Tab-separated table of C-alpha atoms in Angstrom:
chain	number	residue	atom	x	y	z
A	1	UNK	CA	62.551	20.309	-55.678
A	2	UNK	CA	61.032	23.353	-53.865
A	3	UNK	CA	57.525	22.238	-54.913
A	4	UNK	CA	58.081	18.799	-53.295
A	5	UNK	CA	59.419	20.485	-50.121
A	6	UNK	CA	56.473	22.717	-49.895
A	7	UNK	CA	54.061	19.804	-50.435
A	8	UNK	CA	55.682	17.755	-47.761
A	9	UNK	CA	55.512	20.798	-45.317
A	10	UNK	CA	51.861	21.136	-46.181
A	11	UNK	CA	51.214	17.510	-45.673
A	12	UNK	CA	53.164	17.550	-42.384
A	13	UNK	CA	51.211	20.565	-41.359
A	14	UNK	CA	47.776	18.980	-42.169
A	15	UNK	CA	48.866	15.820	-40.457
A	16	UNK	CA	49.722	17.582	-37.281
A	17	UNK	CA	46.233	19.322	-37.566
A	18	UNK	CA	44.529	15.990	-37.825
A	19	UNK	CA	46.531	14.550	-35.028
A	20	UNK	CA	45.423	17.509	-32.778
A	21	UNK	CA	41.799	17.118	-33.813
A	22	UNK	CA	41.952	13.553	-33.105
A	23	UNK	CA	43.329	14.165	-29.639
A	24	UNK	CA	40.608	16.662	-29.019
A	25	UNK	CA	37.894	14.384	-30.260
A	26	UNK	CA	39.305	11.619	-27.808
A	27	UNK	CA	39.205	13.923	-24.929
A	28	UNK	CA	35.605	14.829	-25.813
A	29	UNK	CA	34.733	11.169	-26.075
A	30	UNK	CA	36.167	10.382	-22.721
A	31	UNK	CA	34.305	13.331	-21.218
A	32	UNK	CA	31.031	12.249	-22.780
A	33	UNK	CA	31.543	8.620	-21.537
A	34	UNK	CA	32.011	9.956	-18.053
A	35	UNK	CA	28.970	12.110	-18.362
A	36	UNK	CA	26.975	9.202	-19.667
A	37	UNK	CA	28.112	6.947	-16.770
A	38	UNK	CA	26.968	9.723	-14.380
A	39	UNK	CA	23.631	9.992	-16.036
A	40	UNK	CA	23.189	6.226	-15.985
A	41	UNK	CA	23.879	6.346	-12.216
A	42	UNK	CA	21.215	8.971	-11.789
A	43	UNK	CA	18.717	7.055	-13.880
A	44	UNK	CA	19.387	3.822	-11.770
A	45	UNK	CA	18.906	5.790	-8.621
A	46	UNK	CA	15.713	7.352	-9.874
A	47	UNK	CA	14.517	3.876	-10.836
A	48	UNK	CA	15.097	2.621	-7.411
A	49	UNK	CA	13.291	5.566	-5.912
A	50	UNK	CA	10.246	5.143	-8.356
A	51	UNK	CA	10.038	1.541	-7.271
A	52	UNK	CA	10.090	2.312	-3.612
A	53	UNK	CA	7.475	5.078	-4.153
A	54	UNK	CA	5.345	2.718	-6.133
A	55	UNK	CA	5.537	0.112	-3.269
A	56	UNK	CA	4.509	2.844	-0.643
A	57	UNK	CA	1.613	3.923	-2.836
A	58	UNK	CA	0.384	0.220	-3.147
A	59	UNK	CA	0.715	-0.097	0.635
A	60	UNK	CA	-1.263	3.082	1.259
A	61	UNK	CA	-3.870	2.113	-1.317
A	62	UNK	CA	-4.273	-1.404	0.429
A	63	UNK	CA	-4.586	0.327	3.839
A	64	UNK	CA	-7.168	2.698	2.780
A	65	UNK	CA	-9.246	-0.022	1.157
A	66	UNK	CA	-8.993	-1.982	4.370
A	67	UNK	CA	-10.074	1.174	6.402
A	68	UNK	CA	-12.988	1.540	3.974
A	69	UNK	CA	-14.096	-1.990	4.479
A	70	UNK	CA	-13.807	-1.555	8.132
A	71	UNK	CA	-15.927	1.593	8.172
A	72	UNK	CA	-18.651	-0.262	6.051
A	73	UNK	CA	-18.755	-3.138	8.497
A	74	UNK	CA	-18.881	-0.652	11.393
A	75	UNK	CA	-21.648	1.262	9.728
A	76	UNK	CA	-23.549	-1.864	9.170
A	77	UNK	CA	-23.218	-2.785	12.791
A	78	UNK	CA	-24.438	0.591	13.961
A	79	UNK	CA	-27.547	0.401	11.516
A	80	UNK	CA	-28.245	-3.076	12.875
A	81	UNK	CA	-28.036	-1.779	16.341
A	82	UNK	CA	-30.319	1.100	15.719
A	83	UNK	CA	-32.860	-1.166	14.025
A	84	UNK	CA	-32.943	-3.369	17.197
A	85	UNK	CA	-33.581	-0.325	19.245
A	86	UNK	CA	-36.442	0.743	17.026
A	87	UNK	CA	-37.858	-2.619	17.279
A	88	UNK	CA	-37.638	-2.549	20.971
A	89	UNK	CA	-39.394	0.885	20.970
A	90	UNK	CA	-42.068	-0.345	18.640
A	91	UNK	CA	-42.568	-3.402	20.900
A	92	UNK	CA	-42.909	-1.126	23.982
A	93	UNK	CA	-45.510	1.003	22.154
A	94	UNK	CA	-47.610	-1.979	21.117
A	95	UNK	CA	-48.073	-3.163	24.674
């Protein structure tokens, strides 16, 4: 009888330990879920920031391209003006 009582006490003790470990595991799981949600929010915010920065980069690239095209057109106009002036000078020298 004593052996049965000792066995039952041992089982009861081990059961209490298991229940305590289960409770600790559940608390840790809850904590990890909370951290996961926080990290997911950070990731979502960073994705939004990345998208905004990519749009800004695209706008800057487009504006620089347009500025370069404008500069090329301006340079062509200046060269054309200089060629006309040179032609006038040559014309005056030939007379």
